[in-house]
Coordinates of C-alpha atoms in Angstrom, one line a residue:
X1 CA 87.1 82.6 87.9
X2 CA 85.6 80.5 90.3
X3 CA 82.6 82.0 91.8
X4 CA 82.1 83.0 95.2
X5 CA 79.8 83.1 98.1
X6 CA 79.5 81.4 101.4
X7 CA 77.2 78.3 100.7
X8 CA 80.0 76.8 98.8
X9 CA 82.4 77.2 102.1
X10 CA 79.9 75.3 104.3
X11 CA 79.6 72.9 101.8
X12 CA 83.3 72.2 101.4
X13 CA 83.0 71.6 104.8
X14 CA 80.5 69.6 105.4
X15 CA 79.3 66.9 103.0
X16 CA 75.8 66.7 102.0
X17 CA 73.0 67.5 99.6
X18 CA 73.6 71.2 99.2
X19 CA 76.0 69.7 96.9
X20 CA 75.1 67.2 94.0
X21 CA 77.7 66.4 91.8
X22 CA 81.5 66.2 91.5
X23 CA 81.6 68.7 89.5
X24 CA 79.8 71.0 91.8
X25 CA 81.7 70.4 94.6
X26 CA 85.2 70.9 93.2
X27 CA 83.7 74.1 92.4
X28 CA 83.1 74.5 96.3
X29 CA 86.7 73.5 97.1
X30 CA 88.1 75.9 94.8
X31 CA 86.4 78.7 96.6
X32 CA 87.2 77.4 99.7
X33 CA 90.9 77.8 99.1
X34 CA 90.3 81.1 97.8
X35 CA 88.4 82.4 100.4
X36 CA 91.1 81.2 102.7
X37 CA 93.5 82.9 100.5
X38 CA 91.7 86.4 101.0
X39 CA 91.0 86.0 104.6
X40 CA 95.2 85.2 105.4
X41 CA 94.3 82.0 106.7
X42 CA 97.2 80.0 106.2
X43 CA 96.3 77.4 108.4
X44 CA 93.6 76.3 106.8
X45 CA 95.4 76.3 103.4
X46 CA 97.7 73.8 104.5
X47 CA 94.9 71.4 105.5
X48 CA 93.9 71.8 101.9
X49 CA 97.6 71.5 100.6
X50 CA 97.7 68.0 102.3
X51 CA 97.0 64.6 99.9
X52 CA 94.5 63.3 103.2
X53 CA 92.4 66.2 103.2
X54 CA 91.9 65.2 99.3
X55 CA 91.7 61.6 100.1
X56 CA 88.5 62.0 101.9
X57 CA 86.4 63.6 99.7
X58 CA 84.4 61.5 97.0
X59 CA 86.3 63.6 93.7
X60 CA 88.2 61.8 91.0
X61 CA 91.7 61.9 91.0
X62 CA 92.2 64.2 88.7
X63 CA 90.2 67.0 90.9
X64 CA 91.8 66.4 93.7
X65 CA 95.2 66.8 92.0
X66 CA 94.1 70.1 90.7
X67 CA 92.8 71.5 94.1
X68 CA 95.5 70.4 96.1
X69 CA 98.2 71.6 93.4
X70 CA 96.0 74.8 93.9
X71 CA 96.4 75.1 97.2
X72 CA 100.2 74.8 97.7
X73 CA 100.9 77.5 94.9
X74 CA 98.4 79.7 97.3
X75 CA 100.6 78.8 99.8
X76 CA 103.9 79.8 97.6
X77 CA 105.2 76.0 98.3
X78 CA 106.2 76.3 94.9
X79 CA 108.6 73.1 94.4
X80 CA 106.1 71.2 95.9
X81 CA 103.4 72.0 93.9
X82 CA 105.5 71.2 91.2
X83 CA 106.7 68.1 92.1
X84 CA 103.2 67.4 92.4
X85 CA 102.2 68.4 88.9
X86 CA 105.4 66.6 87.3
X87 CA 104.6 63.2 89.0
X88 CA 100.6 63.6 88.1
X89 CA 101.2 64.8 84.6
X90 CA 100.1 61.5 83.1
X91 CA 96.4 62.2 84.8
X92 CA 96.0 65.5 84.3
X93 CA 97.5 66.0 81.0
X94 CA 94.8 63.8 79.5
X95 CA 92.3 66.3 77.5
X96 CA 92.2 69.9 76.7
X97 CA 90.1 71.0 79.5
X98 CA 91.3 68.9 81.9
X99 CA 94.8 70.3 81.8
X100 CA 94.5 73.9 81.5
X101 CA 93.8 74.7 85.4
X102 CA 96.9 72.4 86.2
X103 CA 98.9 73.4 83.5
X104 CA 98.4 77.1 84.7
X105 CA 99.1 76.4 88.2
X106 CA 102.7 74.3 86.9
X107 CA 103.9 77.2 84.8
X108 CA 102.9 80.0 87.8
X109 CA 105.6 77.0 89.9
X110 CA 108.2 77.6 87.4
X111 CA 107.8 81.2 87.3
X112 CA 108.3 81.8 90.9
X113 CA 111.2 79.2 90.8
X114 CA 113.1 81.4 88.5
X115 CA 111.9 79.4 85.1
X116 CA 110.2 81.6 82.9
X117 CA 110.0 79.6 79.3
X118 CA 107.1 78.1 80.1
X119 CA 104.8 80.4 81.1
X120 CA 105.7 82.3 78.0
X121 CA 105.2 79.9 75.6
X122 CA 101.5 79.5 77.1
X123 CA 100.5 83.8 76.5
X124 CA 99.3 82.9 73.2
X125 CA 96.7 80.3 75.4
X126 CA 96.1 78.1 72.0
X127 CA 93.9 76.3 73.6
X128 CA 91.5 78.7 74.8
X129 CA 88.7 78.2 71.9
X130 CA 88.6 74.3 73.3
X131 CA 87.9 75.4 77.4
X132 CA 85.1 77.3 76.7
X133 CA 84.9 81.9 77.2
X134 CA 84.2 81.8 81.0
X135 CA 87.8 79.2 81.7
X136 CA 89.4 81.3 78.8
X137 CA 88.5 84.7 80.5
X138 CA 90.0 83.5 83.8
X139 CA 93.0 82.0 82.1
X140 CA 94.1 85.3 80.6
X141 CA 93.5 87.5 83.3
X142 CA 95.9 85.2 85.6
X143 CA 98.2 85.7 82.7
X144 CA 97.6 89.4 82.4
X145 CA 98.4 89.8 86.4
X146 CA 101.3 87.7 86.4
X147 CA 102.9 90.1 83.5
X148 CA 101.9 93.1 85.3
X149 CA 103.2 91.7 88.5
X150 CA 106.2 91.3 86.4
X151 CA 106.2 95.2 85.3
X152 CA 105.9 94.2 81.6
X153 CA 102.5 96.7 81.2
X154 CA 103.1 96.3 77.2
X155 CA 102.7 92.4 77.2
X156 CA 99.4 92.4 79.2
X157 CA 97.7 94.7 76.9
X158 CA 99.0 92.5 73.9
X159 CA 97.5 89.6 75.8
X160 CA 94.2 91.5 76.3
X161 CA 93.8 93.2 72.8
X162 CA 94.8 89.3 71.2
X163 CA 91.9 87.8 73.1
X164 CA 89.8 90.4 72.4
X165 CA 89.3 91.3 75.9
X166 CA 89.1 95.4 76.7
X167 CA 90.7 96.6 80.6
X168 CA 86.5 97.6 81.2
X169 CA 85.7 93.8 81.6
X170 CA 89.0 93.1 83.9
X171 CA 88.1 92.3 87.6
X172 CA 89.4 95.1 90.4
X173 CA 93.0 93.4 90.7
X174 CA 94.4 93.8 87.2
X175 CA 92.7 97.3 86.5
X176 CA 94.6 98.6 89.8
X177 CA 98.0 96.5 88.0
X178 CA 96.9 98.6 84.9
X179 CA 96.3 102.1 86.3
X180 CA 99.3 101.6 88.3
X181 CA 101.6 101.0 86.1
X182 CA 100.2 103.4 83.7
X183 CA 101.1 106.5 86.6
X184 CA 97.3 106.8 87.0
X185 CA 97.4 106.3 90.6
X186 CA 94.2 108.3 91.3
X187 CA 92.4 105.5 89.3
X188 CA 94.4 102.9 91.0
X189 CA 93.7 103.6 94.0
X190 CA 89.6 103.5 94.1
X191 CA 89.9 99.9 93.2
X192 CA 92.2 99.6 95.9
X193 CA 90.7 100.7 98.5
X194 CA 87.6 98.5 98.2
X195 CA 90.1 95.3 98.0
X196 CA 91.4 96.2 101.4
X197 CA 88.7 97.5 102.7
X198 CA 87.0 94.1 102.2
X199 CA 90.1 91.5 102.2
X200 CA 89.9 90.9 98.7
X201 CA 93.2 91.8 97.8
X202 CA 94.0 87.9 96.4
X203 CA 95.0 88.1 93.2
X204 CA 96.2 85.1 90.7
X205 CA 100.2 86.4 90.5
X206 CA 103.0 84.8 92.3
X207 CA 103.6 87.5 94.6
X208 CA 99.8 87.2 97.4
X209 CA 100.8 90.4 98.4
X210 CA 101.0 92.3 95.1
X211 CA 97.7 94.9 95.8
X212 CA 99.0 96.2 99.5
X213 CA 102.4 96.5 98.6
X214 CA 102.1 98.9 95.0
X215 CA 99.4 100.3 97.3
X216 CA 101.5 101.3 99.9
X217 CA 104.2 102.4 97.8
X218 CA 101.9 104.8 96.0
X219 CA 101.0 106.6 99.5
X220 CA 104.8 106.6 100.6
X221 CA 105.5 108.8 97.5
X222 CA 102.4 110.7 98.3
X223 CA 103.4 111.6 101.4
X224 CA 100.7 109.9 103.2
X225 CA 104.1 107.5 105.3
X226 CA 102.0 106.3 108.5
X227 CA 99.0 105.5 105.8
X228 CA 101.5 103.6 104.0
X229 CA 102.6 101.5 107.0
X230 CA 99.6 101.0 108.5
X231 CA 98.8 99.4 104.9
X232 CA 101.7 97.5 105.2
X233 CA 101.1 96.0 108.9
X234 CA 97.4 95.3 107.7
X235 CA 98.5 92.9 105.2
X236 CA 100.3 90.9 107.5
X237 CA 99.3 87.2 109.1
X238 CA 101.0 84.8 111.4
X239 CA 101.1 81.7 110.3
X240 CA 103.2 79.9 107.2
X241 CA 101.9 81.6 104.2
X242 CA 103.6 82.8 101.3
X243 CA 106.2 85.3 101.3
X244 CA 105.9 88.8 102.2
X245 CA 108.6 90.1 100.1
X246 CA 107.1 92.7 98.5
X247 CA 105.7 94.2 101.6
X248 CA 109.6 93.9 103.4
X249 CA 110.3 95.9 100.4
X250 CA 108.1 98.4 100.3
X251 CA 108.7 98.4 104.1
X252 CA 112.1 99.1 103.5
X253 CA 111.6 102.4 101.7
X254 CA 109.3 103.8 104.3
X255 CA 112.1 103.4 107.0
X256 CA 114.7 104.7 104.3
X257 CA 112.6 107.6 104.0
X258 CA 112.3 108.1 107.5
X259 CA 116.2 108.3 107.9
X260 CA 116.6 104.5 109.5
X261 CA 119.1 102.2 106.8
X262 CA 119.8 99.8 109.6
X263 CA 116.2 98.9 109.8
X264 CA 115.7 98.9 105.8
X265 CA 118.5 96.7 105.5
X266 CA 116.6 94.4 108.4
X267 CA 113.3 94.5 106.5
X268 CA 115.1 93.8 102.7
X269 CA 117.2 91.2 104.3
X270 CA 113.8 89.3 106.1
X271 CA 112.2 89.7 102.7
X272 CA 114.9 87.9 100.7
X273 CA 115.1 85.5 103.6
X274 CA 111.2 84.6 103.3
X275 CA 111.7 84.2 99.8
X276 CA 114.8 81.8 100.1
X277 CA 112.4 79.4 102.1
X278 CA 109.9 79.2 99.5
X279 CA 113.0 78.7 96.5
X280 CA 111.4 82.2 94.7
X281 CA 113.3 84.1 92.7
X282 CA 110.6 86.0 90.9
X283 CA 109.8 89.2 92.6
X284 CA 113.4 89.1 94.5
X285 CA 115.1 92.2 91.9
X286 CA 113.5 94.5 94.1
X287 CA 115.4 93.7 97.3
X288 CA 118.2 93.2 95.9
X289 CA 118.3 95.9 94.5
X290 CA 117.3 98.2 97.1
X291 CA 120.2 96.3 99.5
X292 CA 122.6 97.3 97.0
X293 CA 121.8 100.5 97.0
X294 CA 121.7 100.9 100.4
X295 CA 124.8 99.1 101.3
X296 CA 126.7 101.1 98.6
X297 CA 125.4 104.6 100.7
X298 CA 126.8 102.9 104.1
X299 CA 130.2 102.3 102.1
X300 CA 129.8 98.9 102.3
X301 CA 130.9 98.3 98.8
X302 CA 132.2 94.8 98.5
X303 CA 128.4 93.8 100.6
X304 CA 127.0 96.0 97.9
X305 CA 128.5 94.2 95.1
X306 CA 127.8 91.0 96.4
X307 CA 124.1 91.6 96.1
X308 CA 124.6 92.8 92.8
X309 CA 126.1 89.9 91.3
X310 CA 122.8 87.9 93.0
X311 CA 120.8 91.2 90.7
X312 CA 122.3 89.8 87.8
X313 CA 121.7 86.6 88.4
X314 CA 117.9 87.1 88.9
X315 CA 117.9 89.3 85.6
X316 CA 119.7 86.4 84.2
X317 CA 116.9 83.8 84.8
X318 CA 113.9 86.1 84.4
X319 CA 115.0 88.0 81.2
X320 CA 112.6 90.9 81.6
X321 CA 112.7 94.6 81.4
X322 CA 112.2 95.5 84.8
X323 CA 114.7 93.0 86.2
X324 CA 117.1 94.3 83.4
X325 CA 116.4 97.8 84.2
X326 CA 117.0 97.1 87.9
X327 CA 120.2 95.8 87.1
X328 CA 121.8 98.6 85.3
X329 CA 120.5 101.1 87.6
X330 CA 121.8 99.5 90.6
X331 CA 125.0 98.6 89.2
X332 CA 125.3 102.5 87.7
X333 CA 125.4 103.4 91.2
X334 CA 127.6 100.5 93.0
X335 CA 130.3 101.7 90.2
X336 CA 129.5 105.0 90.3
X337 CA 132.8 106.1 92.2
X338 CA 135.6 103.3 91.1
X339 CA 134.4 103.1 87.4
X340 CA 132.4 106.5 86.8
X341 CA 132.3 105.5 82.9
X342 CA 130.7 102.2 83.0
X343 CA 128.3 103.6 85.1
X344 CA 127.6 106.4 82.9
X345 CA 127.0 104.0 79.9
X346 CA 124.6 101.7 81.9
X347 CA 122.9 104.8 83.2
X348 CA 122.5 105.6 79.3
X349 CA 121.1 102.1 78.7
X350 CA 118.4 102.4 81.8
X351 CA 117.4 105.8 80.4
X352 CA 116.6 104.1 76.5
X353 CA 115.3 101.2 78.3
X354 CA 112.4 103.0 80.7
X355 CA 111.7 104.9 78.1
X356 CA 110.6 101.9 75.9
X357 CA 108.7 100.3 78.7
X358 CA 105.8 103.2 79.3
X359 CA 105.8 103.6 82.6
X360 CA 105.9 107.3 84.1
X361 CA 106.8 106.7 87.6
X362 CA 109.9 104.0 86.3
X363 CA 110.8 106.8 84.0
X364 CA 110.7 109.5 85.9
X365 CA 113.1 107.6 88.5
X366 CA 115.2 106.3 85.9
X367 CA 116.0 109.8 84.7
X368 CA 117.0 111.3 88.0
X369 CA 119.5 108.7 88.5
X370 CA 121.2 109.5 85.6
X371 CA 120.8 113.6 85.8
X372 CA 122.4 112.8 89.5
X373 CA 124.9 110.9 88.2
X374 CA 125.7 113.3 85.3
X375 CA 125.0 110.4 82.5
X376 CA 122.2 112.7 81.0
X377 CA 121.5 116.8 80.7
X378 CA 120.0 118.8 83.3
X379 CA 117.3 118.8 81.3
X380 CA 116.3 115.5 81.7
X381 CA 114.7 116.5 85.6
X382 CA 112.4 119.1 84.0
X383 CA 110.9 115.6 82.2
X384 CA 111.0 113.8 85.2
X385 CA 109.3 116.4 87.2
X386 CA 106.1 116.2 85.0
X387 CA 105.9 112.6 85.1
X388 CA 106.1 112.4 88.9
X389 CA 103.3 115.3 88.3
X390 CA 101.0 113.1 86.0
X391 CA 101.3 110.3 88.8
X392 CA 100.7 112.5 91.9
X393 CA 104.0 111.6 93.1
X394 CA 104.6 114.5 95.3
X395 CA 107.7 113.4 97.7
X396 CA 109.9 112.7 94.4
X397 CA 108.5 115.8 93.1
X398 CA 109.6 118.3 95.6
X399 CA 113.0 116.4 95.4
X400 CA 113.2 116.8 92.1
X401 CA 112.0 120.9 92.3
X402 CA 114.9 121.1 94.9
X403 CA 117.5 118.9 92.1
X404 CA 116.5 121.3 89.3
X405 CA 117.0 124.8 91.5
X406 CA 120.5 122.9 91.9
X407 CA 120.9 122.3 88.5
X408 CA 119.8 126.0 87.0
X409 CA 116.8 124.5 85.6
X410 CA 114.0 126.8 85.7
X411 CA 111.0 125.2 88.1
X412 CA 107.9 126.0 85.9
X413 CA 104.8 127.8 87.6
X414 CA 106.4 129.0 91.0
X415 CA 103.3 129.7 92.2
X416 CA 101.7 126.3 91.8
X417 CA 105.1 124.6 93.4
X418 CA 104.4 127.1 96.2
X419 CA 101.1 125.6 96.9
X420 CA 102.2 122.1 96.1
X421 CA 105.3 122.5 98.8
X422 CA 102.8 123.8 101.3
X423 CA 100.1 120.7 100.3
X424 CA 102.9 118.5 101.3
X425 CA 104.0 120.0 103.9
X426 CA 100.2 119.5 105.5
X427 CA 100.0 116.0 104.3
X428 CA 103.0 114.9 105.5
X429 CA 101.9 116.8 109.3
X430 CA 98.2 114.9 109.1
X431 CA 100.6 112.0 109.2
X432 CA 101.3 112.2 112.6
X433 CA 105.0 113.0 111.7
X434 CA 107.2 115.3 113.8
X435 CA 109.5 118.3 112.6
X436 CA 112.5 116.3 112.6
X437 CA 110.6 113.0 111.0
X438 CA 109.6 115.9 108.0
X439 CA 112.9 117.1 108.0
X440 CA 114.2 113.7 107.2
X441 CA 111.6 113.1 104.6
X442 CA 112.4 116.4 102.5
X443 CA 115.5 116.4 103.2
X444 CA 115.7 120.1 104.9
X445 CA 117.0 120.8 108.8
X446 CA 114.3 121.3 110.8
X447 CA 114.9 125.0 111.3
X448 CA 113.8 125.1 107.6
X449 CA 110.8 123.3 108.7
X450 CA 110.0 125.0 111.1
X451 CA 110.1 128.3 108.5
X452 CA 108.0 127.0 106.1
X453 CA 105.3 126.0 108.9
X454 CA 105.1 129.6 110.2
X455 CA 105.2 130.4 106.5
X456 CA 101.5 128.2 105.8
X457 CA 100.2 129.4 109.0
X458 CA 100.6 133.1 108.0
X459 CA 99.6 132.4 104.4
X460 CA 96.4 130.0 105.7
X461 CA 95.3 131.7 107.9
X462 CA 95.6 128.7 110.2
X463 CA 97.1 128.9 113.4
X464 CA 98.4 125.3 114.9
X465 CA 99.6 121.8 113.8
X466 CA 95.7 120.4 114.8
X467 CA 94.3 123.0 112.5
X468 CA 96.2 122.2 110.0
X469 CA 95.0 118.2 110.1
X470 CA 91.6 119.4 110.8
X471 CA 92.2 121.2 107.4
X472 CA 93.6 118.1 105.3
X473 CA 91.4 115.3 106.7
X474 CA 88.3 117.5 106.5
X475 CA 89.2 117.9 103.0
X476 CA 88.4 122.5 103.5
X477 CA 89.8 125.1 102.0
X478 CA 91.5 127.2 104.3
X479 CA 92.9 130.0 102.0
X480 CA 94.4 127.2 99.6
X481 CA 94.8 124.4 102.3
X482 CA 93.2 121.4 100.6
X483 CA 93.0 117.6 101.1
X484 CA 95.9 116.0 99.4
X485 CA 93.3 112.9 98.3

């Protein structure tokens, strides 16, 4: 990684003795670019992204091909980078450690451009004893984060174990990728929090947005809904940077959750929109997705289909599990009605597929589609009810306690789903949300909100909304009132 600091900023800036050495101050411009990266400031990207800003700086060719190649995949101008690369080959492909940064950045191109072989091909990173530990350690976790940002959690942790690399020496990014996909949110979260606290949140993946997005979609099942958008709306910059298709998506679910489609299907299609401009198709299963989904709930079924032929064709060109998974379970529930046993058998398929990938919150999602849709037994909720447990998942768990009363599956310890609904229930008020906004949410009437409020207040001991925020925030104990973390 390139290291950081604010002397090298000024530097890049301004030409002098501070720096000695080419070598030193392509080191300045790379943190430059990176910094600008962290701090949203797309402007000044794209003065870097330009060949005149490169042109009058005293580096070789060669650097200044590799910090301006650097620049536009920041910037998610991925065909240009590209284009770049593929005309510059014959200088940059010279030596060993000469092209492994620009050889990184030309395969990161192709991946975003929906052209995967390469960047696979390069996991086994042959070349790493030749560029020295430091280059090699960088190499791999950009690798690492672009096959987490990719959902393959397996992959990574080959890459790690064959470089001999352990997730303790893995900077804050990739051990939140880790923790997250693992369903240890608790874990993911600390790391998180410091990122945005601090706008470090850059991490070397194709999607720029990677850390407030999975962070916002772990306080949307949490509960925590005005947290999660206010993580959402942080993230944000004017300017032309790179997409923000992963925060429309994620944006989309809050407002699904809060019972408005028509704006969910605004925020999936600006997100596919953004992505169209920059030619990415990596990262674009989500939406997709999602649109499907939510277009096949409207009735809109030939719409719906439509974006699930575009599904396919992203699973096509990506070829990995997630996109896959994405696929079938989308497609199970476009088909659901017209063709009830194709979407059983692909409902079958998603079910052997999440369970082959390792990731509890997938899982447990996976298997309530196909209990819902009657492609698996009853039984296959109680499972998913302790996996959204082990991630602290507690929106999807109280649907799912409600799914399994349904079902005649017992709910296990009443007591502690008691104290769990109630948790919720005070979460979900510290929000800031009203009775009808929590109705929507749990999907109850708000008279049966309004029961289970006087219900907490008489078990709590506490005796108005304020109190019961006051409770949560402040973290007390107010006759089993605690704060939801």
């Amino acid at each position: 990684m390139v290291p950081g600091g604010r002397s090298p900023r000024r530097a890049s800036r301004r030409p002098g003795p501070q720096v000695v050495g080419r070598r030193r101050r392509q080191q300045a411009c790379g943190v430059l670019e990176f910094e600008s990266a962290d701090d949203l400031d797309w402007r000044a990207l794209s003065r870097l992204a330009t060949e005149q800003w490169w042109d009058e700086l005293p580096l070789p060719v060669l650097a200044a091909t590799t910090g301006r190649a650097l620049a536009l995949c920041l910037l998610a101008r991925w065909r240009e980078a590209l284009d770049l690369l593929t005309r510059t080959e014959p200088v940059w492909a010279t030596e060993v450690r000469a092209r492994a940064n620009p050889a990184c950045f030309r395969d990161a191109a192709e991946l975003a451009l929906g052209r995967p072989e390469r960047f696979r091909r390069s996991l086994a990173v042959p070349e790493a004893p030749h560029i020295g530990p430091d280059h090699a350690y960088s190499l791999t976790v950009t690798k690492f984060d672009e096959l987490l940002n990719g959902g393959d959690l397996y992959a990574g942790e080959a890459l790690l174990a064959e470089q001999g690399l352990t997730p303790e020496v893995l900077p804050r990014s990739s051990l939140f990728l880790r923790h997250h996909l693992r369903g240890e949110w608790d874990e993911a979260l600390e790391p998180s929090r410091w990122m945005l606290a601090n706008n470090q949140f850059h991490t070397p993946a194709t999607d720029k947005y990677l850390i407030p997005a999975r962070t916002s979609a772990i306080l949307l099942a949490r509960g925590r809904v005005t947290s999660s958008r206010r993580v959402l709306d942080s993230a944000r910059a004017p300017g032309e940077g790179p997409p923000e298709h992963s925060l429309d998506a994620v944006q989309a679910a809050v407002l699904r959750t809060l019972g408005d489609p028509a704006g969910a299907e605004q925020s999936l299609r600006r997100g596919l929109d953004g992505a169209g401009a920059h030619e990415q198709i990596a990262g674009t299963d989500e939406l997709w997705a999602s649109l499907a989904e939510l277009l096949t709930e409207a009735g809109r079924t030939a719409e719906a289909t439509t974006c699930l032929a575009r599904l396919e064709h992203v699973s096509d060109r990506m070829g990995t599990g997630r996109t896959r998974l994405r696929h079938l379970l989308a497609s199970a529930r476009v088909l659901r009605q017209d063709s009830p046993a194709i979407a059983g058998e692909q409902l079958k398929e998603a079910v052997e597929l999440a369970r082959t990938r390792g990731q509890p919150y997938e899982t447990a999602t996976t298997l309530v589609a196909a209990a819902d849709a009657g492609a698996g037994p009853p039984a296959l909720l109680r499972e998913a009810y302790d996996l959204f447990g082990q991630c602290g998942a507690a929106v999807d768990r109280f649907h799912t306690r409600t799914a399994m009363r349904a079902a005649g599956v017992t709910v296990p310890g009443r007591k502690q789903a008691t104290v769990e609904s109630e948790l919720l229930l005070a979460t979900l008020i510290a929000e800031g949300l009203t009775n009808r906004q929590i109705a929507t949410v749990l999907r109850l009437t708000e008279d049966a909100v309004a029961n289970r409020l006087s219900r907490l207040f008489t078990r709590t001991g506490l005796r108005s909304r304020t109190e019961v925020v006051t409770a949560v925030l402040g973290g007390h104990r107010a006759r089993g009132v605690v704060s939801p973390v």
